[in-house]
mmCIF file of N, CA and C in Angstrom:
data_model
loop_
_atom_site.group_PDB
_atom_site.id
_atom_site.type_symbol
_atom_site.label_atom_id
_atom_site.label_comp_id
_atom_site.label_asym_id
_atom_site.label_seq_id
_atom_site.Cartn_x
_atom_site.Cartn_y
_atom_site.Cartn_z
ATOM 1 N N UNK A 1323 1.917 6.423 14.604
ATOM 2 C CA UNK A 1323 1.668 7.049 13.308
ATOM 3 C C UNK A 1323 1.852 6.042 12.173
ATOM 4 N N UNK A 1324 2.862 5.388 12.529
ATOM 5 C CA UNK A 1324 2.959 4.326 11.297
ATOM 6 C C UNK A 1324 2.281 3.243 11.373
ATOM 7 N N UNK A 1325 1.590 2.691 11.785
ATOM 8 C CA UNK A 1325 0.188 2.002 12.406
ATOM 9 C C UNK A 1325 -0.530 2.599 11.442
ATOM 10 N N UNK A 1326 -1.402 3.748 11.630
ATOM 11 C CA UNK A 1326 -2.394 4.588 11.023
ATOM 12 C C UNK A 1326 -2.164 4.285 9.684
ATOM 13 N N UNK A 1327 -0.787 4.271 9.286
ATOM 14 C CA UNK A 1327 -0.382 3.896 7.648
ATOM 15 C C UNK A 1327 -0.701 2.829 6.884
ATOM 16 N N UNK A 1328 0.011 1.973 7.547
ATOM 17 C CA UNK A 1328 -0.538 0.644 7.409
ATOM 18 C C UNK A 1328 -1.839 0.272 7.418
ATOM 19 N N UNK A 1329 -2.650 0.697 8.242
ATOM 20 C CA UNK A 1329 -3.796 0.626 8.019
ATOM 21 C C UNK A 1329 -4.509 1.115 6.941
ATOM 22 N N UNK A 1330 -4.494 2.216 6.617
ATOM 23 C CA UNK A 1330 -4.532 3.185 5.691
ATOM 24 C C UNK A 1330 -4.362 2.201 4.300
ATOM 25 N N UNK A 1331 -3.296 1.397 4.170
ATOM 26 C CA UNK A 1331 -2.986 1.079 3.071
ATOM 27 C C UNK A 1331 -3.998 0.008 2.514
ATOM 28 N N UNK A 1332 -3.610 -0.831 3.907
ATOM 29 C CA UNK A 1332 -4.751 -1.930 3.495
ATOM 30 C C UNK A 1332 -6.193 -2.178 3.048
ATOM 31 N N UNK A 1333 -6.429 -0.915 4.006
ATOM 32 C CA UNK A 1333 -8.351 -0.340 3.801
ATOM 33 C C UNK A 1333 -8.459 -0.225 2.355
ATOM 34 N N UNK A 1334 -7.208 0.488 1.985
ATOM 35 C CA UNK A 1334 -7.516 1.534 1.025
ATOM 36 C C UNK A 1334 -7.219 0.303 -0.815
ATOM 37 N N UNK A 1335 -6.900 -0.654 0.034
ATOM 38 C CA UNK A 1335 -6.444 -1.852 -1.067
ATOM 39 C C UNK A 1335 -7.637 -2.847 -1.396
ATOM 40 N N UNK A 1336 -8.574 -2.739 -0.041
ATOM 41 C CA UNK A 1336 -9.426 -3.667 0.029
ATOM 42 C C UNK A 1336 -10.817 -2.902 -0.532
ATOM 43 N N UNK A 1337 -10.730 -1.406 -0.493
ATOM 44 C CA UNK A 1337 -11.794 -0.839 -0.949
ATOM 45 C C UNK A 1337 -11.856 -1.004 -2.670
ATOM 46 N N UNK A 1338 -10.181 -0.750 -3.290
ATOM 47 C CA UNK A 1338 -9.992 -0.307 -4.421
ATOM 48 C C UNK A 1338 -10.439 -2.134 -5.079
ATOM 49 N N UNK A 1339 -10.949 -2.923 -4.467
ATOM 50 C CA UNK A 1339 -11.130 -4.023 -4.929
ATOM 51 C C UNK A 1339 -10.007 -5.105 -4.994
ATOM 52 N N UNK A 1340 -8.908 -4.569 -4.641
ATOM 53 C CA UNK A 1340 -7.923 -5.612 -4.943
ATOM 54 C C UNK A 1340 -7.000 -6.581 -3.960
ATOM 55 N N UNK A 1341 -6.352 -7.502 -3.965
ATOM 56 C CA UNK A 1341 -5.949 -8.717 -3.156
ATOM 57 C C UNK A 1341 -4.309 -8.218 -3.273
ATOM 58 N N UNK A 1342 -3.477 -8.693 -2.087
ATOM 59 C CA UNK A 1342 -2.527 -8.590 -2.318
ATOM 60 C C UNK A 1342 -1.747 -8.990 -3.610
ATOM 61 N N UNK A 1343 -1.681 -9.916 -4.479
ATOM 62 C CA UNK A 1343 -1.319 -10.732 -5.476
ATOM 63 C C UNK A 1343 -2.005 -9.178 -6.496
ATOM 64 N N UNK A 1344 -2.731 -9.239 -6.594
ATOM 65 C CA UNK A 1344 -3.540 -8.174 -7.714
ATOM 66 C C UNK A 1344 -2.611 -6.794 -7.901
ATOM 67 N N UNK A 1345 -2.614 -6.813 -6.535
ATOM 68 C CA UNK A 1345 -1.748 -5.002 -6.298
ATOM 69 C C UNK A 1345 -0.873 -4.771 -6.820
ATOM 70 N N UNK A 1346 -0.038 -6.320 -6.314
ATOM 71 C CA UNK A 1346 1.592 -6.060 -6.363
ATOM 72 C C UNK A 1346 2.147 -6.258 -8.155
ATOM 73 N N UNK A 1347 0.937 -7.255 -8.413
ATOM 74 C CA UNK A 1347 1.188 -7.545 -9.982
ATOM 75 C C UNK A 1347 1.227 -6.091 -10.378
ATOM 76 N N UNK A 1348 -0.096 -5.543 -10.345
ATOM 77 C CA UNK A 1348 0.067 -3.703 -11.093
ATOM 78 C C UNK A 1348 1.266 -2.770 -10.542
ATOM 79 N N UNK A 1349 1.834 -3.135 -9.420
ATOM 80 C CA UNK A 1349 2.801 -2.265 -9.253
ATOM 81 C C UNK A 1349 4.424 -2.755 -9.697
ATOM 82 N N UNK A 1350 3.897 -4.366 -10.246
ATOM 83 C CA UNK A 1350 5.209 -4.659 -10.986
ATOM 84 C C UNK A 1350 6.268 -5.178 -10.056
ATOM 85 N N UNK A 1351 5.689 -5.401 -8.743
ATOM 86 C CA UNK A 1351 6.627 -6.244 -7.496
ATOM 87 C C UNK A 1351 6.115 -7.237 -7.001
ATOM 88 N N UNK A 1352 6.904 -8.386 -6.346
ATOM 89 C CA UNK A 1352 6.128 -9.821 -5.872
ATOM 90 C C UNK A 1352 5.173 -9.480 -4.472
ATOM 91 N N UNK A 1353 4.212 -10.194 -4.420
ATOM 92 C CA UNK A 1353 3.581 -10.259 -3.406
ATOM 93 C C UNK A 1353 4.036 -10.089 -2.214
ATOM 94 N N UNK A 1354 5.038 -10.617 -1.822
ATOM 95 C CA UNK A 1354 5.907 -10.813 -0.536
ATOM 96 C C UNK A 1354 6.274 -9.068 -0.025
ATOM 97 N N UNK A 1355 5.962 -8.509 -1.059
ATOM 98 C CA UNK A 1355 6.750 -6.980 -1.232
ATOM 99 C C UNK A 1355 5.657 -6.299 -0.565
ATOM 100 N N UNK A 1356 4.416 -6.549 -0.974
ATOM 101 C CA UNK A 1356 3.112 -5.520 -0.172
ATOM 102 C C UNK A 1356 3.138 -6.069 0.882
ATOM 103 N N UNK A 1357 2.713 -7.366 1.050
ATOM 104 C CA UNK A 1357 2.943 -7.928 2.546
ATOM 105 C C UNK A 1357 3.787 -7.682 3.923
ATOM 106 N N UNK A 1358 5.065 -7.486 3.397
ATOM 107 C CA UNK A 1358 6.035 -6.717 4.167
ATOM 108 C C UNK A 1358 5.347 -5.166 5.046
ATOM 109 N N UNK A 1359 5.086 -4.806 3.729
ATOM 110 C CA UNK A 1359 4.848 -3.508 3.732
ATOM 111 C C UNK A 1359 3.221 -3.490 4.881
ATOM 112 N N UNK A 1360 2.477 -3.970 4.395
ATOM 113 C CA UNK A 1360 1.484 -4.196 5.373
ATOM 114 C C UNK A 1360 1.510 -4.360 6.688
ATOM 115 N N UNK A 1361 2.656 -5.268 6.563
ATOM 116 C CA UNK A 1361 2.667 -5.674 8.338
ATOM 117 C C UNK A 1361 3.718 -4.897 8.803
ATOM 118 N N UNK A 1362 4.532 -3.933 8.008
ATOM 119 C CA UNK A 1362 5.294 -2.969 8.756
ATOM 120 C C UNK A 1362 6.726 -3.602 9.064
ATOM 121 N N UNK A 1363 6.993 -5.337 8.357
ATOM 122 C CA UNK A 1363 8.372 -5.138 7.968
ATOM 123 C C UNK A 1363 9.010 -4.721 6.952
ATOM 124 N N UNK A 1364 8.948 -3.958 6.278
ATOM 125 C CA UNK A 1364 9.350 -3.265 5.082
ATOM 126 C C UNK A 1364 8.894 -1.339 5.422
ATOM 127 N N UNK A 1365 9.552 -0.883 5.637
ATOM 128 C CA UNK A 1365 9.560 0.933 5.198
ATOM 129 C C UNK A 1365 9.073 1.063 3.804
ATOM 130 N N UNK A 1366 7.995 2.152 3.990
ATOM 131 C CA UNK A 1366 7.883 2.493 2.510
ATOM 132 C C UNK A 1366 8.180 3.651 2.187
ATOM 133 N N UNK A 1367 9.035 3.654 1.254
ATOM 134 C CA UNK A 1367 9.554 5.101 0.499
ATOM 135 C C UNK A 1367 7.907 6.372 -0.005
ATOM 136 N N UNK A 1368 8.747 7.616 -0.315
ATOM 137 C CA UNK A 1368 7.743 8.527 -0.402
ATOM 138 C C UNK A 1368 7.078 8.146 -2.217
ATOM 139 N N UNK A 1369 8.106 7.707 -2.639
ATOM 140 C CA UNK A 1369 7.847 7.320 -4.027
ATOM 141 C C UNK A 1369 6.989 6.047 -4.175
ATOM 142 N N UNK A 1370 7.274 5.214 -3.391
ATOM 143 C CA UNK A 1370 6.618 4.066 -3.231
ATOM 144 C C UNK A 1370 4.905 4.782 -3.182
ATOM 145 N N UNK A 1371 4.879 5.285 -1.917
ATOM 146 C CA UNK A 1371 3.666 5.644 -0.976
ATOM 147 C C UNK A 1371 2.248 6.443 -2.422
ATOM 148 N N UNK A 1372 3.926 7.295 -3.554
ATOM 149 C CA UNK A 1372 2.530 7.744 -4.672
ATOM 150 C C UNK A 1372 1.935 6.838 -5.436
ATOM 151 N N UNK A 1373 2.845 5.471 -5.436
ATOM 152 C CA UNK A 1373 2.408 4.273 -6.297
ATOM 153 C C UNK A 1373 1.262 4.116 -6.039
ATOM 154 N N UNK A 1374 1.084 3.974 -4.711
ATOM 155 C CA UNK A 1374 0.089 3.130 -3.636
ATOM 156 C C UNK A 1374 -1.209 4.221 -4.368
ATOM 157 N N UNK A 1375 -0.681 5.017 -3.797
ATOM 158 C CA UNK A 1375 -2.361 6.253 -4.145
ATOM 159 C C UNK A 1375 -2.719 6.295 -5.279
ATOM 160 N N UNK A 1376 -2.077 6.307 -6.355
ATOM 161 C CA UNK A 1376 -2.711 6.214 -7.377
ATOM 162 C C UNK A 1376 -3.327 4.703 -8.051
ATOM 163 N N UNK A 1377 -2.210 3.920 -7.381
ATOM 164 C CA UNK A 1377 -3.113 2.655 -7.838
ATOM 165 C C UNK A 1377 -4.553 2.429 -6.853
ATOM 166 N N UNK A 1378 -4.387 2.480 -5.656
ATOM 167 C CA UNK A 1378 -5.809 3.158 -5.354
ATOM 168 C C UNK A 1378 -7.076 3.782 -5.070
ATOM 169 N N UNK A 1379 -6.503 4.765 -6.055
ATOM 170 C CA UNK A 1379 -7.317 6.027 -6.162
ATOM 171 C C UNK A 1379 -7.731 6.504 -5.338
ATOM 172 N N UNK A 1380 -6.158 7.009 -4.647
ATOM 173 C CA UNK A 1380 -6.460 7.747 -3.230
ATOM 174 C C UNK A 1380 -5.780 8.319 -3.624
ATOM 175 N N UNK A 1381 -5.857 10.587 -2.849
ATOM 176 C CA UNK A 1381 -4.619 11.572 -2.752
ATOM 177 C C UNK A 1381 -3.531 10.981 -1.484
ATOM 178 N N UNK A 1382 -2.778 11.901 -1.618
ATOM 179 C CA UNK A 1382 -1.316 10.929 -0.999
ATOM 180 C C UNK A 1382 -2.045 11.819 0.685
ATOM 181 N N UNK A 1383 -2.544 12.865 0.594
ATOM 182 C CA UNK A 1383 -3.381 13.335 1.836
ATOM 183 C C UNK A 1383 -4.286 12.146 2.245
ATOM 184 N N UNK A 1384 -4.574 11.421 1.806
ATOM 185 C CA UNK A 1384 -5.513 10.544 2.196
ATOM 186 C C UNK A 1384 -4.757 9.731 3.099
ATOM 187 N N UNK A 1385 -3.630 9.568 2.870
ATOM 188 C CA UNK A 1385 -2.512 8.516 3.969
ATOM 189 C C UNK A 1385 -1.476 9.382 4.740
ATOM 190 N N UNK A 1386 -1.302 10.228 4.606
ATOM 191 C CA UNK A 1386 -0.684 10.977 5.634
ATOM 192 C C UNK A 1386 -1.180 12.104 6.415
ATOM 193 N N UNK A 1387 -2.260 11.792 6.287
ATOM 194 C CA UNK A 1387 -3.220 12.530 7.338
ATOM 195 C C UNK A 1387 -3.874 11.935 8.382
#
């Protein structure tokens, strides 16, 4: 399931047009921080997870489904 996430995230980063460096700048954390998160050493919080969706313009159903 957390596979599916990760994936989820990345698709959903690469659709919204943006590069890791790009993301993390708008979400106001270093690069190293999505990266983690991508490859699934880093947990992401539920608060985190609404960041993600709205920065790219995804519902939070869109990743936990």
């Amino acid at each position: 399931k957390n596979k599916k996430l990760l994936e989820k995230l990345h698709s959903a980063r690469l659709k919204a047009g943006l590069t890791q460096v790009e993301a993390s700048k708008r979400l106001n954390k270093p690069q190293s921080y999505l990266s983690k998160i991508e490859r699934g050493e880093r947990k992401i919080e539920a608060i985190e997870l609404a960041d993600f969706a709205k920065l790219y313009k995804k519902s939070l159903d869109y990743f936990i489904s």
